[in-house]
XYZ file of C-alpha atoms in Angstrom:
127
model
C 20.118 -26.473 23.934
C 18.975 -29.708 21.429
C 17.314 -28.655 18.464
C 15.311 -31.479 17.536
C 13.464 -32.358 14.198
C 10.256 -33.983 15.186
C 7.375 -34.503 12.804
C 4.491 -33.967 15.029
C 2.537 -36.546 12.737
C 5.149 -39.400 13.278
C 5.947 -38.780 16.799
C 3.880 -39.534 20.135
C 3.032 -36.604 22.259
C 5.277 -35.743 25.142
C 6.597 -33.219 27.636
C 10.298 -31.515 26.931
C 12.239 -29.773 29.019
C 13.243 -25.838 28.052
C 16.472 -26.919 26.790
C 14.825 -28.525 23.909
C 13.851 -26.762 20.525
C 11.681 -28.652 17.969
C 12.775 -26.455 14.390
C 9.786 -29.031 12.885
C 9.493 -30.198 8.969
C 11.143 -28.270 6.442
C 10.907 -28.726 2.441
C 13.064 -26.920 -0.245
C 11.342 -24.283 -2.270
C 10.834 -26.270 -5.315
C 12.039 -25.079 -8.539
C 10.633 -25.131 -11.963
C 11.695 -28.398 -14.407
C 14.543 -27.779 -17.060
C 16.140 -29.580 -19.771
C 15.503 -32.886 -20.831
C 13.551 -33.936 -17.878
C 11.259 -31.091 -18.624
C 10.665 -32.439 -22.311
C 10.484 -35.917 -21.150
C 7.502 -35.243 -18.868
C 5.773 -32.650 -21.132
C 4.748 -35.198 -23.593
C 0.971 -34.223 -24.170
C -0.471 -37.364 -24.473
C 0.553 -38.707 -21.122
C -2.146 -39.196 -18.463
C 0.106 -37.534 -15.582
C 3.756 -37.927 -14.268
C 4.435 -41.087 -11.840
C 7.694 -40.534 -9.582
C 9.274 -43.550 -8.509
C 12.246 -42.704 -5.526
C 13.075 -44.719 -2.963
C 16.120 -42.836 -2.062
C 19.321 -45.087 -0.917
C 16.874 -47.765 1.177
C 17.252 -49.963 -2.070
C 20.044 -51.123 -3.656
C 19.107 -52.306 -7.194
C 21.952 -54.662 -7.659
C 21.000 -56.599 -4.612
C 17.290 -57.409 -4.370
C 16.211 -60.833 -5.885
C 15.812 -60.554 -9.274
C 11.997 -61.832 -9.736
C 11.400 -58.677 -7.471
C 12.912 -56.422 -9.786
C 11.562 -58.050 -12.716
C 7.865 -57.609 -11.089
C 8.401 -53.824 -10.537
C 10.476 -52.938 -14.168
C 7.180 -55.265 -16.099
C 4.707 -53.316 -13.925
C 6.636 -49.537 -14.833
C 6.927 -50.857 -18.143
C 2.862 -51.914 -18.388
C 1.903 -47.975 -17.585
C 2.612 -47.069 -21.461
C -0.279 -43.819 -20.503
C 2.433 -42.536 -17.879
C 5.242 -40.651 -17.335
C 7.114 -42.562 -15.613
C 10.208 -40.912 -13.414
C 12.472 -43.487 -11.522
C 15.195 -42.638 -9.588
C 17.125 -45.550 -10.341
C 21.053 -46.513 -9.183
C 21.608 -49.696 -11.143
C 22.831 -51.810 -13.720
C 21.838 -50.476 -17.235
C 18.560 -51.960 -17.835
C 15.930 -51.746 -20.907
C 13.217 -49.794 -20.474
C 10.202 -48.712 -22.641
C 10.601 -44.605 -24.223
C 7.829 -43.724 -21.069
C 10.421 -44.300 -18.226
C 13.193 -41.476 -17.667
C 15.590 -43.380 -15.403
C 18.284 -41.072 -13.458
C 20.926 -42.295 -10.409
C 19.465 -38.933 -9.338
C 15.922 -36.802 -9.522
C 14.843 -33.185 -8.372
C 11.925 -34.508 -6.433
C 10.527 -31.805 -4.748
C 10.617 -30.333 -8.435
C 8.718 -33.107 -9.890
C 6.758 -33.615 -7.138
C 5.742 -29.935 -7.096
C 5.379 -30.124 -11.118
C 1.113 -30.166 -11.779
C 1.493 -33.039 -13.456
C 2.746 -35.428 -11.226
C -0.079 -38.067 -10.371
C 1.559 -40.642 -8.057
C 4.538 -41.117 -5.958
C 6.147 -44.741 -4.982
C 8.310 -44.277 -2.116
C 9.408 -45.934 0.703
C 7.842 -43.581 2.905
C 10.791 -42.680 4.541
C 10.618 -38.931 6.737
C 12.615 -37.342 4.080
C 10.460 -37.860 1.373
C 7.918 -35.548 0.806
């Protein structure tokens, strides 16, 4: 037997044989925020929580820099937000509204009621 992990919405329809199992999607049950992320995204006068993850499909160092410099001015222009980035890169400076972290609980923040927007790279393990 293959056990397969097909996302009907991503896939095209077609016929398997017996000997293959489709388990489907799965998500973690997501837990409630802690610590200083919690306190960084509680901030009362924020308009919502933007999570910014695009998992290991970018490498920070690498990209040309007047890319990166368009993205960090843009995170750094939404003063109203939240701003979450999971971010794996040289130290950079970033305005007091941007928590950066080599690593995030994203289904936590995603599942958190205050989370407005998430920019991903869309990828099938993102949800």
């Amino acid at each position: 037997m293959l056990c397969l992990h097909i996302i009907p919405e991503y896939s095209e329809t077609k016929s398997f044989s017996f000997e293959l199992f489709d388990y489907g999607a799965y998500c973690p049950t997501p837990k409630p925020l802690t610590g200083k992320l919690l306190d960084f995204i509680s901030d009362p006068h924020s308009k919502g929580t933007i999570l910014v993850a695009f998992g290991t499909v970018i490498n920070w160092n690498r990209i040309p820099r007047e890319k990166f410099e368009a993205i960090l001015t843009t995170l750094n222009s939404l003063t109203d937000y939240r701003i979450v980035w999971a971010y794996n890169g040289e130290h950079v400076q970033t305005k007091s509204h941007i928590y950066t972290s080599k690593w995030i609980p994203q289904v936590d923040v995603l599942y958190d009621n205050r989370t407005v927007l998430f920019f991903s790279h869309g990828g099938l393990k993102r949800y």
